[in-house]
PDB file of C-alpha atoms in Angstrom:
ATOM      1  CA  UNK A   1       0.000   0.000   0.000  1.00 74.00           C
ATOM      2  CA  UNK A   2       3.096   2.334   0.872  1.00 82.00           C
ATOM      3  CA  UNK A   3       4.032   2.115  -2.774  1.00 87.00           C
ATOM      4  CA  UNK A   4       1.116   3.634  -3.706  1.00 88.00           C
ATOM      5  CA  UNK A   5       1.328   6.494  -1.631  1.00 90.00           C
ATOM      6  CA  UNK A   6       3.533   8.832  -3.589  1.00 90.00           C
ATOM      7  CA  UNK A   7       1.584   7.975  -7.419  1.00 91.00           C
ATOM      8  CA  UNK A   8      -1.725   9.094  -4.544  1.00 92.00           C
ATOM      9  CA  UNK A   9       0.030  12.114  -3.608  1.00 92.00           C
ATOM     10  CA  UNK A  10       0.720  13.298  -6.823  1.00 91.00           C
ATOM     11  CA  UNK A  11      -2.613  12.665  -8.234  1.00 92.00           C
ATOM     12  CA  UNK A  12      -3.949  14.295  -5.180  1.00 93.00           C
ATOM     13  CA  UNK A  13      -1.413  17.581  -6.216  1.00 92.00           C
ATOM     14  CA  UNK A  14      -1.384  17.232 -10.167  1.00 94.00           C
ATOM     15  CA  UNK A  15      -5.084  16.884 -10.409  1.00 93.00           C
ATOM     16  CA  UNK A  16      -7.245  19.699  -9.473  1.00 92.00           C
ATOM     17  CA  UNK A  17      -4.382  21.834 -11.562  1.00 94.00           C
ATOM     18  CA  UNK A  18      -5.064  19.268 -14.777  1.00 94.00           C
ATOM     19  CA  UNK A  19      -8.652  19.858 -14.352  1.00 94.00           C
ATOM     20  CA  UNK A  20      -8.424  23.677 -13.839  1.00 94.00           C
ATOM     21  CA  UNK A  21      -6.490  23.680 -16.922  1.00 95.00           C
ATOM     22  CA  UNK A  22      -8.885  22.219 -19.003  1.00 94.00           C
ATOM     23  CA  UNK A  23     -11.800  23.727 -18.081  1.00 93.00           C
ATOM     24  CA  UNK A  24     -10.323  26.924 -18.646  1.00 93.00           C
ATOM     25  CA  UNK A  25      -8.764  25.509 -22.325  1.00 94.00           C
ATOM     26  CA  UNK A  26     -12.040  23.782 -23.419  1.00 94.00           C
ATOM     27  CA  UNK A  27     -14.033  27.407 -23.515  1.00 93.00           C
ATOM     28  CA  UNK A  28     -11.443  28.645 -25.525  1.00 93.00           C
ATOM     29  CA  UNK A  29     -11.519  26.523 -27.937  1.00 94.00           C
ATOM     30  CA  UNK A  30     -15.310  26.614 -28.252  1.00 92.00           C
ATOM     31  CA  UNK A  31     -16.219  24.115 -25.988  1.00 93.00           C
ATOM     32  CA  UNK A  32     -18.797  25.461 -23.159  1.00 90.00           C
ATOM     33  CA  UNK A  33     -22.383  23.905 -23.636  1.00 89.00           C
ATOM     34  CA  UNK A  34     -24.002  26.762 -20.861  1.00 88.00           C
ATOM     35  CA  UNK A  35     -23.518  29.125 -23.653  1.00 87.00           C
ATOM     36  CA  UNK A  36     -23.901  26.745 -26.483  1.00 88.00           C
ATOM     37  CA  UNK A  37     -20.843  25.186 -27.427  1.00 88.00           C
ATOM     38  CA  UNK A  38     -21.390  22.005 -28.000  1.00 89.00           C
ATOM     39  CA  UNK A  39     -17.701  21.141 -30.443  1.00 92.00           C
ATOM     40  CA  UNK A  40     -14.219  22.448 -30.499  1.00 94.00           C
ATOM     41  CA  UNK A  41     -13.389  25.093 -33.148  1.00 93.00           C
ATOM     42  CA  UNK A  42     -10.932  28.086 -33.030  1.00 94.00           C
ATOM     43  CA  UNK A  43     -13.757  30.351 -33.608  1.00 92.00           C
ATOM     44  CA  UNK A  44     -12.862  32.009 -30.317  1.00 92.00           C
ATOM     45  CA  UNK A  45      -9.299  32.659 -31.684  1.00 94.00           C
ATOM     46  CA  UNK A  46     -10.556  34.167 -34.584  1.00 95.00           C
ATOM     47  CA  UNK A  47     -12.926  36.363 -32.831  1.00 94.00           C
ATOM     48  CA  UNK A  48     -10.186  37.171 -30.300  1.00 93.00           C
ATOM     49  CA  UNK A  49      -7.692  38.444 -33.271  1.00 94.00           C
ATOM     50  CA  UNK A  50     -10.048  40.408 -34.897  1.00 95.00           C
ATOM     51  CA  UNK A  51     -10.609  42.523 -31.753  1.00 95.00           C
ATOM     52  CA  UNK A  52      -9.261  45.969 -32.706  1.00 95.00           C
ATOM     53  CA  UNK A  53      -6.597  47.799 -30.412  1.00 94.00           C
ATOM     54  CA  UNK A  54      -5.949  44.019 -29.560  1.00 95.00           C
ATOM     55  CA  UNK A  55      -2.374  44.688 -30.306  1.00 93.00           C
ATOM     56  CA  UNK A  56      -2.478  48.068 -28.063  1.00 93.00           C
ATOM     57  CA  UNK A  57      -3.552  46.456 -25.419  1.00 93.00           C
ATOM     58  CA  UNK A  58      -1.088  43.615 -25.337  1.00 94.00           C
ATOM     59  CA  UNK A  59       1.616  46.479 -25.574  1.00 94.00           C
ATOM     60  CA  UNK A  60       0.222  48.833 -22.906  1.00 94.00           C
ATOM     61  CA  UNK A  61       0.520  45.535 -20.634  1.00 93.00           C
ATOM     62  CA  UNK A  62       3.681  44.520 -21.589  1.00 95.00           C
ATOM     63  CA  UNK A  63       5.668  47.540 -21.234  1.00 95.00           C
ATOM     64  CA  UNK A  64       4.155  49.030 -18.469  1.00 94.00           C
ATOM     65  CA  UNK A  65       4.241  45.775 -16.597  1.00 94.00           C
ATOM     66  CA  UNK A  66       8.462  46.416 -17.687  1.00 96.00           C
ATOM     67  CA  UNK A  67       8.686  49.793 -17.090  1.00 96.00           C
ATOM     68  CA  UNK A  68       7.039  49.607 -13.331  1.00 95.00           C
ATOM     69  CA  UNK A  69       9.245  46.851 -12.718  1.00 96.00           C
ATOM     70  CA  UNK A  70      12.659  48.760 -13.950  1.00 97.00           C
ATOM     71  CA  UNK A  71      11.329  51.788 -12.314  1.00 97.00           C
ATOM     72  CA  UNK A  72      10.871  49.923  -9.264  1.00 96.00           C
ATOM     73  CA  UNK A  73      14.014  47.676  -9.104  1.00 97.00           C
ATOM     74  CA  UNK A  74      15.962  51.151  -9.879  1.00 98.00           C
ATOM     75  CA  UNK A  75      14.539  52.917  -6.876  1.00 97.00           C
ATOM     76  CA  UNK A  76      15.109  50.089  -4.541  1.00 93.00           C
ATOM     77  CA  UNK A  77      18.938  49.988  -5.407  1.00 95.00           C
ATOM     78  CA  UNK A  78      19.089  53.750  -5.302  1.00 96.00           C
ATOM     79  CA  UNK A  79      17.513  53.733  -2.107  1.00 93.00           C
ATOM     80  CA  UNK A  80      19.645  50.699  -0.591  1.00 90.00           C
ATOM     81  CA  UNK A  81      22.885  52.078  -1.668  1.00 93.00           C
ATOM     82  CA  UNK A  82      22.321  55.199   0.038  1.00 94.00           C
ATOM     83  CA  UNK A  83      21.541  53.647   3.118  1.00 93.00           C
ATOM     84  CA  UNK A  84      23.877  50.687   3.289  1.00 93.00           C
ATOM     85  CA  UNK A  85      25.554  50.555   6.399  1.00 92.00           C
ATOM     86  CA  UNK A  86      24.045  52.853   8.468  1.00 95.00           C
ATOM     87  CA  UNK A  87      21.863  53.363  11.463  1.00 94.00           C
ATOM     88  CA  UNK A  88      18.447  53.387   8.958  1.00 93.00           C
ATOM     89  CA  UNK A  89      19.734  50.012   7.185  1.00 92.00           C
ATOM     90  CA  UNK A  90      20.113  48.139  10.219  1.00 93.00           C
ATOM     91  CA  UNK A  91      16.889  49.384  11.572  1.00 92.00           C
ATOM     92  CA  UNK A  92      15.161  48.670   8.325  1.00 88.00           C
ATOM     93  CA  UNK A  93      16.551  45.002   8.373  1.00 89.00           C
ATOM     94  CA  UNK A  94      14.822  44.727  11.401  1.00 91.00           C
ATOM     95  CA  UNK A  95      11.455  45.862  10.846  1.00 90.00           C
ATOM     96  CA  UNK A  96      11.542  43.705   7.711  1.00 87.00           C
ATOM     97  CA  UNK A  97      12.113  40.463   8.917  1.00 86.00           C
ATOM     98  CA  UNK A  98       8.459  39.641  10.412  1.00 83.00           C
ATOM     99  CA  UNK A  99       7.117  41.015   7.077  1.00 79.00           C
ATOM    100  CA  UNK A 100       9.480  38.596   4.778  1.00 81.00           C
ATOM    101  CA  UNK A 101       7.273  35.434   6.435  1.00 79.00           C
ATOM    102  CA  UNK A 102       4.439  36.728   5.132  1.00 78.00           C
ATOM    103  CA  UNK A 103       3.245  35.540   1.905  1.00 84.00           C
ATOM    104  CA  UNK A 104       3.510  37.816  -1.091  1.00 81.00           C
ATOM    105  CA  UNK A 105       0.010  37.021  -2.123  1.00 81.00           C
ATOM    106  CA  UNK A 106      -1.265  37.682   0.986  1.00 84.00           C
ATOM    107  CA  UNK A 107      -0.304  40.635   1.489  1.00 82.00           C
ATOM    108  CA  UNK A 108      -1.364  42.164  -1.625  1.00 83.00           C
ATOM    109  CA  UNK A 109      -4.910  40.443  -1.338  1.00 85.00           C
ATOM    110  CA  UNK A 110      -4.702  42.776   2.342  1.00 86.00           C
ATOM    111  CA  UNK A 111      -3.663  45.578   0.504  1.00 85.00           C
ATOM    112  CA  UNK A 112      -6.187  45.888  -1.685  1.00 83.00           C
ATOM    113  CA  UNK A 113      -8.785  45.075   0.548  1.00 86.00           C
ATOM    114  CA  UNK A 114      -7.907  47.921   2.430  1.00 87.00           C
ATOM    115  CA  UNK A 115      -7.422  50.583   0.265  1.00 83.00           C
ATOM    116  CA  UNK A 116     -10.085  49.685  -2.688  1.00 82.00           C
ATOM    117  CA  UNK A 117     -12.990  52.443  -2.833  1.00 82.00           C
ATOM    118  CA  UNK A 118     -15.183  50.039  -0.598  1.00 81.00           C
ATOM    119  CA  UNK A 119     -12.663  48.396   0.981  1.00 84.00           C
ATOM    120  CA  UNK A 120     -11.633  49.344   5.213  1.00 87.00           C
ATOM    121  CA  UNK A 121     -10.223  52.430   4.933  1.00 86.00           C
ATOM    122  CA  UNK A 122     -13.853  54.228   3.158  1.00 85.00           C
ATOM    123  CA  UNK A 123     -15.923  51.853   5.215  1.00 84.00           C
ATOM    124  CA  UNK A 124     -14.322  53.625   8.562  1.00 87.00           C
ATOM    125  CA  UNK A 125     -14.570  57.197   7.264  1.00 87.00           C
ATOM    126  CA  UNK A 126     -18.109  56.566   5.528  1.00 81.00           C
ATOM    127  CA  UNK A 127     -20.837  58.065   5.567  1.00 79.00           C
ATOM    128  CA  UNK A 128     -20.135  60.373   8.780  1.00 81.00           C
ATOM    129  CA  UNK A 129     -17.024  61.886   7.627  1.00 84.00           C
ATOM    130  CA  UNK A 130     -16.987  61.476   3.996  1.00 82.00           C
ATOM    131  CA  UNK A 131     -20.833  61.573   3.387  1.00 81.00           C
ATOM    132  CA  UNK A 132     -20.662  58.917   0.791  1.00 82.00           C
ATOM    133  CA  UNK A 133     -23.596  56.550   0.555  1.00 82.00           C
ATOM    134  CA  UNK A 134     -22.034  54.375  -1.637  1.00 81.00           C
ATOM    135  CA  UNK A 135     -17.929  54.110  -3.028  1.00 79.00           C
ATOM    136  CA  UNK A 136     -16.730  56.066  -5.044  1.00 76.00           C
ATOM    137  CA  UNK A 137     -16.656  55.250  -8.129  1.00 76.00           C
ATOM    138  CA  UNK A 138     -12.770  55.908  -9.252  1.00 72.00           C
ATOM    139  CA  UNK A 139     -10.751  54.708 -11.992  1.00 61.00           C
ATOM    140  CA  UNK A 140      -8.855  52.087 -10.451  1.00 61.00           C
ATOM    141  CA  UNK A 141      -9.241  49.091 -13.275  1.00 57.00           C
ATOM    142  CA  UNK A 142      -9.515  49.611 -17.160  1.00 61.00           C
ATOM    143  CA  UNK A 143      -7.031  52.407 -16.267  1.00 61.00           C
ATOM    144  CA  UNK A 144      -6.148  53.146 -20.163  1.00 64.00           C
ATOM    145  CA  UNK A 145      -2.731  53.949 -19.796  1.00 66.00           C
ATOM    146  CA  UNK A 146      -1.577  51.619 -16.700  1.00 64.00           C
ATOM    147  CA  UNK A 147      -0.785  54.279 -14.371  1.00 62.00           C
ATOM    148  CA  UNK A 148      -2.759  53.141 -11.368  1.00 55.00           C
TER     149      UNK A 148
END
């Protein structure tokens, strides 16, 4: 029975990601009966390549998704050069040591929670302070340019 155990384990890892990756491959090649696709075509590829400003949009996302991260990367070694050595880096290395055990994922998914236009930070100040009724309604996603 022991021999079994690790061919268990992996089907027990390796499966839900299988399945997860075909249910997300069969719509998109035309498969998804809810909305009437009953056989596999490339249809959907077609339709997706005719989009216009489909080429933009993959650009936009690319470089911006570069630039940030050179922009980023550059400030961070700026930042830690300057500081190397000194009073501020050793008191920065230990206020970042808790945070390094927390998942990156995590963290983000916090983030945004907090700061989104309904998210904790309006809820606290809403309505009394801020007089909103509802969230604001700010341009957060679809951002055109990628600057938020």
């Amino acid at each position: 029975m022991l021999r079994l155990a690790p061919l268990l384990i992996v089907t027990l890892l390796v499966g839900p990601i299988l399945a997860g990756l075909a249910m997300a491959l069969l719509p998109a090649f035309g498969y998804l009966p809810a909305l009437g696709g009953e056989r596999l075509s490339l249809v959907p590829w077609r339709e997706l390549f005719a989009q216009p400003g489909l080429a933009r949009s993959v650009a936009v996302s690319f470089t911006s998704g570069l630039v940030t991260t050179a922009v980023s990367l550059a400030v961070v070694l700026l930042f830690l050069a300057s500081v190397s050595g000194s009073r501020l880096d050793r008191w920065i290395r230990r206020m970042v040591a808790p945070l390094l055990s927390l998942p990156h994922a995590a963290a983000a998914f916090g983030l945004a929670f907090l700061i989104a236009p309904s998210g904790l930070l309006a809820r606290l100040i809403s309505p009394e302070l801020s007089g909103w009724q509802r969230p604001p309604d700010l341009l957060i996603v679809n951002d055109p340019w990628d600057w938020r």
